[in-house]
mmCIF file of C-alpha atoms in Angstrom:
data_model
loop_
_atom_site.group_PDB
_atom_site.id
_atom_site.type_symbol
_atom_site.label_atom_id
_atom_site.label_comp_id
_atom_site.label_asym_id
_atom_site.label_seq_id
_atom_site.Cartn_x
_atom_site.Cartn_y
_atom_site.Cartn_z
ATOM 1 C CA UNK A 1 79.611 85.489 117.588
ATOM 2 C CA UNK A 2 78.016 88.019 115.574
ATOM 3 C CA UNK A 3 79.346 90.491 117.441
ATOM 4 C CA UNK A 4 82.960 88.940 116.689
ATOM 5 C CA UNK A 5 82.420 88.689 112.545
ATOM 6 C CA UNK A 6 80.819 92.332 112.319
ATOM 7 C CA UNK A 7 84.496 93.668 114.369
ATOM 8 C CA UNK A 8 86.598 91.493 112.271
ATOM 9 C CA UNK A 9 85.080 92.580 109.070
ATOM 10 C CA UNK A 10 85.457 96.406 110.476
ATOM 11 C CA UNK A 11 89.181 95.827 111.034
ATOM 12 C CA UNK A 12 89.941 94.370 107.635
ATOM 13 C CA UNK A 13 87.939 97.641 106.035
ATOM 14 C CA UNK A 14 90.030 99.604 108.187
ATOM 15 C CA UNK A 15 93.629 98.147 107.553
ATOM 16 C CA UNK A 16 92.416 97.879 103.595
ATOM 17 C CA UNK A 17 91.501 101.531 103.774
ATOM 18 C CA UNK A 18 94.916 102.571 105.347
ATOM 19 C CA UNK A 19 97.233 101.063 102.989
ATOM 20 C CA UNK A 20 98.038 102.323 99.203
ATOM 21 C CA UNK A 21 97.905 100.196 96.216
ATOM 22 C CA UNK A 22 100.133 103.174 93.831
ATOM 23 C CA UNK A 23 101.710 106.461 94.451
ATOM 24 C CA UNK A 24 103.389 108.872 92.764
ATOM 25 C CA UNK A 25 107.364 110.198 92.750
ATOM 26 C CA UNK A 26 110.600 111.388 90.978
ATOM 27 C CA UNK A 27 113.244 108.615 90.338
ATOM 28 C CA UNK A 28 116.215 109.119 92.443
ATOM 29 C CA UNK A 29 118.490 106.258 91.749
ATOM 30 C CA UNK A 30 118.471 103.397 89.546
ATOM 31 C CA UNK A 31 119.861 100.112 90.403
ATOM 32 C CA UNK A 32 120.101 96.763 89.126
ATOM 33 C CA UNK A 33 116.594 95.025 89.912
ATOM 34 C CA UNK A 34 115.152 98.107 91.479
ATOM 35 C CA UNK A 35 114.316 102.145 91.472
ATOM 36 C CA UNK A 36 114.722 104.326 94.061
ATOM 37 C CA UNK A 37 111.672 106.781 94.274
ATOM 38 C CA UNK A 38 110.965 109.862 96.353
ATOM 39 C CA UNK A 39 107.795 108.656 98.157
ATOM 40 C CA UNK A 40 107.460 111.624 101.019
ATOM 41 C CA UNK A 41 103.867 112.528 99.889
ATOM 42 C CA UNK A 42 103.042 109.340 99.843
ATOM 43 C CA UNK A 43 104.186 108.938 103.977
ATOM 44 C CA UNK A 44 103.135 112.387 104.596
ATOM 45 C CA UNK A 45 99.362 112.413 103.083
ATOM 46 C CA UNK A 46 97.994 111.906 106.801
ATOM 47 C CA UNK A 47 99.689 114.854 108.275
ATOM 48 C CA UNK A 48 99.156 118.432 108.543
ATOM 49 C CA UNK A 49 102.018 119.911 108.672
ATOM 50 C CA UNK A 50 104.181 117.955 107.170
ATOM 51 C CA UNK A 51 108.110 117.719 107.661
ATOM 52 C CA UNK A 52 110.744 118.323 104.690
ATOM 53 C CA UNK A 53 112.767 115.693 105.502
ATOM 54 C CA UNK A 54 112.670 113.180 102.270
ATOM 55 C CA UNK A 55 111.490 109.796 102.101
ATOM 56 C CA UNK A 56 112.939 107.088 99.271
ATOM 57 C CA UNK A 57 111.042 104.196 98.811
ATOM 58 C CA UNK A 58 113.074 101.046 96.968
ATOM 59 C CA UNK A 59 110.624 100.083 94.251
ATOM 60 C CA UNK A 60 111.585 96.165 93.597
ATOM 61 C CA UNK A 61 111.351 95.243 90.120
ATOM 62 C CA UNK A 62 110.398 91.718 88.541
ATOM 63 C CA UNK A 63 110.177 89.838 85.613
ATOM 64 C CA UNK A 64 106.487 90.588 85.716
ATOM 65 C CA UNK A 65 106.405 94.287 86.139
ATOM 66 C CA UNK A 66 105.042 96.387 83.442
ATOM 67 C CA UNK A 67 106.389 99.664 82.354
ATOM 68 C CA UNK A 68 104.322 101.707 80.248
ATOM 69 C CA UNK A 69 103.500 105.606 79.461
ATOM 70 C CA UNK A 70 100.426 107.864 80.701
ATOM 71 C CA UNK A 71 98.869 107.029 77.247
ATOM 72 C CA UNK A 72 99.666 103.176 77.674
ATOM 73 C CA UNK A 73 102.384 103.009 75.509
ATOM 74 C CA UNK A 74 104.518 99.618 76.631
ATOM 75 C CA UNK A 75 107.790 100.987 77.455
ATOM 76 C CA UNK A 76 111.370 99.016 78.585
ATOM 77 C CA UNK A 77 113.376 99.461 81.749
ATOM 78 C CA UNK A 78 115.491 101.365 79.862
ATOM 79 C CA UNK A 79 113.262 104.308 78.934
ATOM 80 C CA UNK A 80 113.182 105.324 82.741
ATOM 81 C CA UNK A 81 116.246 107.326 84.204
ATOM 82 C CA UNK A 82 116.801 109.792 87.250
ATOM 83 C CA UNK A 83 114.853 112.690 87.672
ATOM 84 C CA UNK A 84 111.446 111.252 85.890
ATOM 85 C CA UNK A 85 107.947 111.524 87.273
ATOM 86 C CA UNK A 86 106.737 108.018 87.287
ATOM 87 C CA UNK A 87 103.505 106.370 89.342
ATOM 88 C CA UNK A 88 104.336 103.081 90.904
ATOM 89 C CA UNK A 89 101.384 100.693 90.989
ATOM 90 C CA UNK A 90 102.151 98.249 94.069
ATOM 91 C CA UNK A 91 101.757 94.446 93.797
ATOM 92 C CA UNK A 92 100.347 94.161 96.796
ATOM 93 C CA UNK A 93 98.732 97.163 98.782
ATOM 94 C CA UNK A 94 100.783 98.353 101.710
ATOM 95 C CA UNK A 95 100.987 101.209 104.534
ATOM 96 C CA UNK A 96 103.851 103.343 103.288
ATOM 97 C CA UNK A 97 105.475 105.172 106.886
ATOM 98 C CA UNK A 98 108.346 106.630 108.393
ATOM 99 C CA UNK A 99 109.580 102.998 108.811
ATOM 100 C CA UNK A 100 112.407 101.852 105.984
ATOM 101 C CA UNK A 101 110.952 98.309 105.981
ATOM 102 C CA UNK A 102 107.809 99.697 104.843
ATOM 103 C CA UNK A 103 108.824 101.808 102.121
ATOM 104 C CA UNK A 104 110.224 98.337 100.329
ATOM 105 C CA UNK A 105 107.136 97.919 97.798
ATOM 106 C CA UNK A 106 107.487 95.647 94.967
ATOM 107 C CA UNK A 107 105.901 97.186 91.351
ATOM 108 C CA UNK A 108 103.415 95.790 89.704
ATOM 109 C CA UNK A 109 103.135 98.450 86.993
ATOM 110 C CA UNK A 110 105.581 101.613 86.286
ATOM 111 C CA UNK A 111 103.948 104.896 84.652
ATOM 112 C CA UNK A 112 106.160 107.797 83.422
ATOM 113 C CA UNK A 113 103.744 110.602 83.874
ATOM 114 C CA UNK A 114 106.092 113.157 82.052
#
């Protein structure tokens, strides 16, 4: 039994330690209720050698997300547009991949880093 608690708590550590809880990227499209963000470092931080291709990750948007500035200015939806630096703080951490479902994160906080 002990055995069984000591290798579940080793896989939660594991998964927790995998997954991101922000990342950074430059805003590539803005839609209604979400931003489009280049997250490629983000899915290629593991690898070596690292392909060019590019990676967009649709950042979900909510009534409850914050916006703000590097210097935690509170900022509006409206002060972000295409081609801005921003980090996106995740709601919930998550493994960001290759895999389009898993580059569907929902914000809990937006930073414009420039």
């Amino acid at each position: 039994m002990r055995k069984m608690i000591f290798l579940m708590a080793f896989i939660s550590i594991f998964l927790i330690s995998c997954s991101s809880k922000s990342f950074e990227g430059r805003i590539s499209d803005i839609k209604k209720g979400y931003f489009e963000v280049d997250c490629s470092k983000e899915v290629q931080k593991d690898e070596e050698n690292g392909e060019s291709a590019g990676y967009p990750c649709t950042v979900k948007l909510s009534d409850e997300t914050i916006f703000r500035d590097n210097h935690g200015k509170k900022l509006k939806a409206r002060h972000f547009t295409t081609g801005l630096d921003i980090k996106v703080v995740l709601a919930d951490r998550k493994k960001i991949s290759k895999s389009k479902e898993s580059r569907e994160v929902e914000a809990r906080e937006i930073i414009l880093l420039n």
